[in-house]
Coordinates of C-alpha atoms in Angstrom, one line a residue:
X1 CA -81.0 13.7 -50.7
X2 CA -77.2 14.1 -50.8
X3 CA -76.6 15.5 -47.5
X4 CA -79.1 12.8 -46.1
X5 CA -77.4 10.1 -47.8
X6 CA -74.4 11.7 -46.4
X7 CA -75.4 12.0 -43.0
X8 CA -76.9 8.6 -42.8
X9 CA -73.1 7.2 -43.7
X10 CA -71.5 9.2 -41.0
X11 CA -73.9 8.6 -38.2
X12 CA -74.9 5.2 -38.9
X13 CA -72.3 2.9 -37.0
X14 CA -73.6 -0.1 -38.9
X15 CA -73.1 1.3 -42.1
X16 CA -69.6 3.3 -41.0
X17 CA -68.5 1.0 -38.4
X18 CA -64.7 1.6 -38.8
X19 CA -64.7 5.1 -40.4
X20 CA -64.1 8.6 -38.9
X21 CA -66.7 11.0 -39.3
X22 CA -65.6 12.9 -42.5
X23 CA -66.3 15.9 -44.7
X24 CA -68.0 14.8 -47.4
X25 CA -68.2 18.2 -49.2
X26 CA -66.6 21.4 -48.3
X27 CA -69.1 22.8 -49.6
X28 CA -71.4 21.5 -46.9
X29 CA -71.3 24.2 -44.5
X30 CA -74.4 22.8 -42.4
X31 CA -72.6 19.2 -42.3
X32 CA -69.2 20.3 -41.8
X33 CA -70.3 22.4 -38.7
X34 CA -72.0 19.4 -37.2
X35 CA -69.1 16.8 -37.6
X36 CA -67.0 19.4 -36.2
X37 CA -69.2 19.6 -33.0
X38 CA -69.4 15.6 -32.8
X39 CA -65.6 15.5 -32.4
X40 CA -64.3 15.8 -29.1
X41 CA -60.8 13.5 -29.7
X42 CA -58.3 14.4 -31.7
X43 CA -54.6 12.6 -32.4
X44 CA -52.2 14.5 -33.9
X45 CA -49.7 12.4 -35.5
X46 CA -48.3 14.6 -38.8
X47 CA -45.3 17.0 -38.5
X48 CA -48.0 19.9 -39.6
X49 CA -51.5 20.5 -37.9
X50 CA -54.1 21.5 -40.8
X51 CA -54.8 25.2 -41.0
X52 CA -58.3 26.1 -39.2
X53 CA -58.1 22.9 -37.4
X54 CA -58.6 23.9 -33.9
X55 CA -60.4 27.3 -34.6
X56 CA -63.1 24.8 -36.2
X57 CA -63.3 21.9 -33.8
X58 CA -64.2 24.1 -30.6
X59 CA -65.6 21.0 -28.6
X60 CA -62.5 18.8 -28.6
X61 CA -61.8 17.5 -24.8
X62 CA -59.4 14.9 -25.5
X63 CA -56.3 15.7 -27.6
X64 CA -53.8 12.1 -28.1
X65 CA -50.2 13.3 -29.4
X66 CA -48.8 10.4 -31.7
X67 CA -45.7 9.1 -30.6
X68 CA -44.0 9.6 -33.5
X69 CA -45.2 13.2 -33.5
X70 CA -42.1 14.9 -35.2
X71 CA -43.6 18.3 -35.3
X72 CA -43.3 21.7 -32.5
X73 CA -44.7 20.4 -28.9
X74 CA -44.4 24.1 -27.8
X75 CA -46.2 25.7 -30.6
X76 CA -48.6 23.2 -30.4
X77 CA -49.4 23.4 -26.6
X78 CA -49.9 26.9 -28.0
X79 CA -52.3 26.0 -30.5
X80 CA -54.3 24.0 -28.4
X81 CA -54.2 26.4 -25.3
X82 CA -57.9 27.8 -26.5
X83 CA -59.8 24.9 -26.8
X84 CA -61.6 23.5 -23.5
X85 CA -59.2 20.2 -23.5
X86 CA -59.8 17.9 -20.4
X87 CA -57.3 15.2 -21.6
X88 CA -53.4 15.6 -23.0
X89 CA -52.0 12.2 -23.5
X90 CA -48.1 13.3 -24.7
X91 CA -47.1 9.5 -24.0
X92 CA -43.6 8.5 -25.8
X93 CA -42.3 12.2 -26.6
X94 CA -38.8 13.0 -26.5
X95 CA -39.6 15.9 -24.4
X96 CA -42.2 17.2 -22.2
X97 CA -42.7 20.9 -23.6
X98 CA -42.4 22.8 -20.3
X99 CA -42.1 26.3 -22.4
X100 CA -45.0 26.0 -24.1
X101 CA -46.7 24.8 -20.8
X102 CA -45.7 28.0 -18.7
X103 CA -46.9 30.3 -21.9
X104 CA -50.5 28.4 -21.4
X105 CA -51.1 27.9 -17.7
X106 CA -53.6 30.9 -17.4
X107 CA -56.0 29.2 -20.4
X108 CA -55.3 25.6 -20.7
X109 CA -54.3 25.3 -17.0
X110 CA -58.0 26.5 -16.2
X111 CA -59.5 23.1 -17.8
X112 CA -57.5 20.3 -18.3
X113 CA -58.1 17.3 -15.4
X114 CA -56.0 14.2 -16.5
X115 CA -52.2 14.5 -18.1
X116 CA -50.8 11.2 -19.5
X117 CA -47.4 11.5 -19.9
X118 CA -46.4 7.9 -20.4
X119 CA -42.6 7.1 -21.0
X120 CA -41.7 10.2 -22.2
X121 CA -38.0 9.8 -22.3
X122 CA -36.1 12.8 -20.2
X123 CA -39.0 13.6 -17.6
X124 CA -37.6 15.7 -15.0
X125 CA -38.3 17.1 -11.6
X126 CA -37.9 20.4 -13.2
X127 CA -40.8 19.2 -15.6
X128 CA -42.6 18.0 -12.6
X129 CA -42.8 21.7 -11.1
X130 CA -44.2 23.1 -14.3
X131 CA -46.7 20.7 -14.6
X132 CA -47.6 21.0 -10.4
X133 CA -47.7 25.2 -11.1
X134 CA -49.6 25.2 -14.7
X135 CA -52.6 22.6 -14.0
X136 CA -53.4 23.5 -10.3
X137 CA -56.8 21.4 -11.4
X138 CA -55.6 17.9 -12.5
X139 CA -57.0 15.2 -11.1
X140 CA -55.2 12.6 -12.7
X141 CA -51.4 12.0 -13.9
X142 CA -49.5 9.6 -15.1
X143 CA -45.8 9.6 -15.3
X144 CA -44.8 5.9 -15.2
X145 CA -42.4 4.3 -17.3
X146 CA -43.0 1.3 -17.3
X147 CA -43.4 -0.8 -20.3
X148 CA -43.6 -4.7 -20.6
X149 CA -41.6 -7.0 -22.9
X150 CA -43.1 -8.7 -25.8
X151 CA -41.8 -11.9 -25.6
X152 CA -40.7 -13.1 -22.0
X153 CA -43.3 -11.0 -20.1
X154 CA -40.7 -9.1 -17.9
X155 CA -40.2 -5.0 -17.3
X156 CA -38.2 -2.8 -19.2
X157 CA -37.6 0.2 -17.4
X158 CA -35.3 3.4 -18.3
X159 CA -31.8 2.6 -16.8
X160 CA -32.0 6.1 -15.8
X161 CA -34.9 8.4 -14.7
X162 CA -34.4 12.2 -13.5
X163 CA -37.8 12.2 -10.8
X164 CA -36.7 12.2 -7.8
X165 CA -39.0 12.6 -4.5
X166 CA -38.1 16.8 -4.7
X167 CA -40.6 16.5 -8.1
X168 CA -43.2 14.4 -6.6
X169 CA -43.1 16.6 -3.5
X170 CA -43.8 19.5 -6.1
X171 CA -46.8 17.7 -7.5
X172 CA -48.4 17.1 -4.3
X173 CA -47.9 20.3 -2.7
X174 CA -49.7 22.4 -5.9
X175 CA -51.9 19.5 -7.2
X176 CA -55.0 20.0 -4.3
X177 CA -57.5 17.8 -6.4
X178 CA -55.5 14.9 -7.5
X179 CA -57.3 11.6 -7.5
X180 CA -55.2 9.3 -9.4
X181 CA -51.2 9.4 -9.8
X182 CA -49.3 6.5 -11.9
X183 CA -45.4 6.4 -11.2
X184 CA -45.1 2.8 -12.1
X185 CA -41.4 2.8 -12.9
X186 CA -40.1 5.1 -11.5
X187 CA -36.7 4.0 -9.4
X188 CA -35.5 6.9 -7.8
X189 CA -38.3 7.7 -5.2
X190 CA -39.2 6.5 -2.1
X191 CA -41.7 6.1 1.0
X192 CA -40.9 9.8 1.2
X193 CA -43.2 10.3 -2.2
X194 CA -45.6 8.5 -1.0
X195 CA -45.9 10.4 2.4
X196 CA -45.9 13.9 0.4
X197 CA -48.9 13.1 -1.5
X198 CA -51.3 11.5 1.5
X199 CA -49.9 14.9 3.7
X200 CA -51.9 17.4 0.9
X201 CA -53.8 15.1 -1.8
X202 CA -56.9 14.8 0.1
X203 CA -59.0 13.5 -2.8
X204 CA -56.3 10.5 -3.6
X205 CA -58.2 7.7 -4.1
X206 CA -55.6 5.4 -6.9
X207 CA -52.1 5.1 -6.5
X208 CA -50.2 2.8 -9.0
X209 CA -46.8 1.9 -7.5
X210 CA -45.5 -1.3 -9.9
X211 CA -42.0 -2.2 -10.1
X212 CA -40.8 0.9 -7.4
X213 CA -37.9 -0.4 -6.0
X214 CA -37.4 1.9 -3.7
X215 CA -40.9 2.0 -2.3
X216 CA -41.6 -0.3 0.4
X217 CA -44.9 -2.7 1.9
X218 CA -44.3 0.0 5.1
X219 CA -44.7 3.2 2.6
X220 CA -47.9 0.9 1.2
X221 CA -49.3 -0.1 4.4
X222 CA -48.9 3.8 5.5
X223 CA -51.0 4.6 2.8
X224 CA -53.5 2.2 2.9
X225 CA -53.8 2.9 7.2
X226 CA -54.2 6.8 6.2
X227 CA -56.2 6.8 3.0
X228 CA -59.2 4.3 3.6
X229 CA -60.9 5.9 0.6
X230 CA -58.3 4.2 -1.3
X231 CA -60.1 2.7 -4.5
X232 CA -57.6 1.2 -6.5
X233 CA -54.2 0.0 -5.6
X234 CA -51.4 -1.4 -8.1
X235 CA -48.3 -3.2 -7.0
X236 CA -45.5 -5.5 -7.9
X237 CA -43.6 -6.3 -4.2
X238 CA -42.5 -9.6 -2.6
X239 CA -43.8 -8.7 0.5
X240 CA -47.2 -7.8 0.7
X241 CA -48.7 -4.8 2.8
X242 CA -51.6 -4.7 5.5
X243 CA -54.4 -4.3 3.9
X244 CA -56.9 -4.4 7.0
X245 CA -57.7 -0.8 6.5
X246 CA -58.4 -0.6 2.8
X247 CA -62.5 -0.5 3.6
X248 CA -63.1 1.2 -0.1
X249 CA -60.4 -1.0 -2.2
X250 CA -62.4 -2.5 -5.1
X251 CA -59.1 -2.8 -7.6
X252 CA -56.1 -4.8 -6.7
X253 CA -53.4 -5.2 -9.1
X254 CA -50.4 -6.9 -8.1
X255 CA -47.9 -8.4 -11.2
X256 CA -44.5 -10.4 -11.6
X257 CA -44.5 -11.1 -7.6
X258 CA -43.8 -13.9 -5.2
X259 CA -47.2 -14.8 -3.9
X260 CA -47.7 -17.4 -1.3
X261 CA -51.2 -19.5 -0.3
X262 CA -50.8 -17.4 2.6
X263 CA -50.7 -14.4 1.1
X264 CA -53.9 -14.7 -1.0
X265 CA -55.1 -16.1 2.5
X266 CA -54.5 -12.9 3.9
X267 CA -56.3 -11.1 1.3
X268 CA -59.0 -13.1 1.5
X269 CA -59.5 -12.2 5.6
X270 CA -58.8 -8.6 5.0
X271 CA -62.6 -8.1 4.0
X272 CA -61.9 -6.0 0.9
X273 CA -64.7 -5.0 -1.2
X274 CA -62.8 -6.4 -3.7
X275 CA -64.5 -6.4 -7.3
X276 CA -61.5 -6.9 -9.9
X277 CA -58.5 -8.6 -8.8
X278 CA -55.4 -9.2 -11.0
X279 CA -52.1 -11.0 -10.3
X280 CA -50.7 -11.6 -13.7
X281 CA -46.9 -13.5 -13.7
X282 CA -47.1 -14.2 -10.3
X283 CA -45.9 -16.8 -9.0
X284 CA -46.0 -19.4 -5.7
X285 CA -49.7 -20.1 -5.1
X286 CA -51.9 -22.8 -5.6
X287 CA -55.4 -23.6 -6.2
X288 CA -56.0 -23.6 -2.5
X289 CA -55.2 -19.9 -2.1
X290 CA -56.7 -18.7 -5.3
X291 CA -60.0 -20.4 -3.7
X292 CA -59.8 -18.6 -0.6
X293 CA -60.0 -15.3 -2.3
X294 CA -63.2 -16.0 -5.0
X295 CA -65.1 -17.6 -1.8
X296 CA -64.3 -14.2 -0.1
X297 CA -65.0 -12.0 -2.8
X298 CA -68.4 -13.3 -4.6
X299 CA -69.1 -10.1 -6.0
X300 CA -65.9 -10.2 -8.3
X301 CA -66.5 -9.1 -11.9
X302 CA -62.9 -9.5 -12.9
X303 CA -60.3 -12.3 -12.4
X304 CA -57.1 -11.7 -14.1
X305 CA -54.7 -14.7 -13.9
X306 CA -52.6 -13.8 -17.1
X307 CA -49.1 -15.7 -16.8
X308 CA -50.0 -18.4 -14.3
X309 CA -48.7 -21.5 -15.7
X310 CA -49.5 -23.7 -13.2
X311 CA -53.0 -23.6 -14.1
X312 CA -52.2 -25.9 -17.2
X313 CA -55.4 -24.4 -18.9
X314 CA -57.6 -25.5 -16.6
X315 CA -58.6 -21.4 -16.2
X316 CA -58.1 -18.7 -19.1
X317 CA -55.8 -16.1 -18.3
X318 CA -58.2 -13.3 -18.3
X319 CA -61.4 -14.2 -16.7
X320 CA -64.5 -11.7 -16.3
X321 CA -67.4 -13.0 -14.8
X322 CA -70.7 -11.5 -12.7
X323 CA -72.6 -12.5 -10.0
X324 CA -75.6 -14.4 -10.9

């Protein structure tokens, strides 16, 4: 009855809503072997991994780093490097481990598909190559650095980031399967990037270019006219791109822009199969335009207005709605 009182605790989510599943006895081989194959995320956020952790837990696909990880990166890439891990989030480190990467390419470059390495603070080109010759099978990466402020809504990027279009180059010409790619933030590349990953990405299908200076509505447009697969678009521009060719676009994000009635206008006679559409902090529309895109798109499921004063309440910032 103990180890069905037990079980009945860490499988019910009524009754253990908010816990983890955990060990109730280590002396419960049978129920320690099964919470051990019901965990496939792990975060790591002491200085010292357990002992046995990862020999034990053999069905983990998703492993989170903690940002204030203060432990080894490179012996833990090592530790790691057997399990079958799809997902490496290594957001906010001070360092990427590329040491420990090139020791692991030949195991844990065989399986992992999506690399999230969110703001990590000295991201380099160098780091860039590693990660293009280590995990020829990602499909998506993130890099960005953006980050918003909490109390007046506006970026705050690095002053100074090392990626440069050579790195991005490197990604694209190595990274064959690559669906998804966030450099949000990123101010030292160019049209040039962008070019590089529609010549040998054929599988590109999101691209997430906010607050790119250096990336213009022509390197957009170029990608939108040569990728018309193109799910999911993200963008923060004052002048908008063509988006006559985007036949598969279902996500448009565009944030903390100049947006004009005729602008939305022109979104609205593109003929998008639009089905979320967010413009949060934008500004320079009315009503009137905001109309012409809901009559054009009546299939939306997602309205995101966030920031938009103007509306004086009269629509939440965040509304999610289905077709009836």
């Amino acid at each position: 009855m103990g180890f069905i009182t037990s079980g009945s605790l860490a499988f019910n989510p009524q009754a253990n809503r908010r816990r983890r599943l955990r060990i109730t006895s280590l002396t419960c081989k049978l129920f320690f072997s099964i919470t051990d194959w019901c965990r496939t995320t792990l975060t790591i956020s002491n200085n010292t991994v357990p002992f046995g952790l990862f020999r034990r837990c053999r069905n983990i696909k998703r492993i989170n780093v903690h940002p204030r990880f203060q432990g080894d990166l490179v012996s833990l890439v090592h530790d790691i490097s057997g399990l079958p891990i799809e997902t490496l989030d290594l957001s906010k480190q001070k360092l990427f481990p590329s040491q420990g990467v090139r020791k692991v390419r030949k195991t844990l470059g065989k399986t992992l598909k999506t690399l999230i390495c969110q703001s990590i603070h000295s991201l380099t080109d160098e780091d860039l190559v590693v990660i293009s010759e280590a995990f020829p099978a990602l499909e998506e990466l993130d890099i960005s650095t953006v980050r918003y402020a909490e109390r007046d809504n506006d970026f705050i990027s690095f002053d100074e980031n090392p990626i440069t279009d050579v790195g991005i180059k490197a990604l694209a010409l190595n990274l064959p399967r690559l669906r998804k790619i966030n450099v949000s933030g990123i101010q030292t590349i160019s049209d040039a990037s962008l070019s590089a990953l529609l010549s040998n990405c054929a599988y590109l299908t999101e691209v997430h270019v906010i607050d790119c200076k250096n990336i213009s509505a022509n390197g957009i447009t170029s990608v939108i006219a040569q990728r018309p697969s193109l799910v999911s678009l993200s963008m923060s521009r004052r002048q908008l791109p063509i988006f006559t060719d985007a036949r598969a676009l279902q996500r448009l994000h565009i944030c903390h822009s100049f947006l004009s009635d005729d602008d939305l206008l022109s979104i609205a006679m593109s003929n998008l199969p639009l089905r979320e559409f967010s413009i949060p902090f934008c500004e320079g529309f009315s009503l009137t335009g905001l109309a012409s895109v809901l009559q054009a798109h009546p299939f939306l499921t997602h309205l995101n207005l966030k920031g938009c004063d103007f509306l004086n309440g009269r629509i939440d910032g965040s509304l999610s709605a289905k077709p009836m």
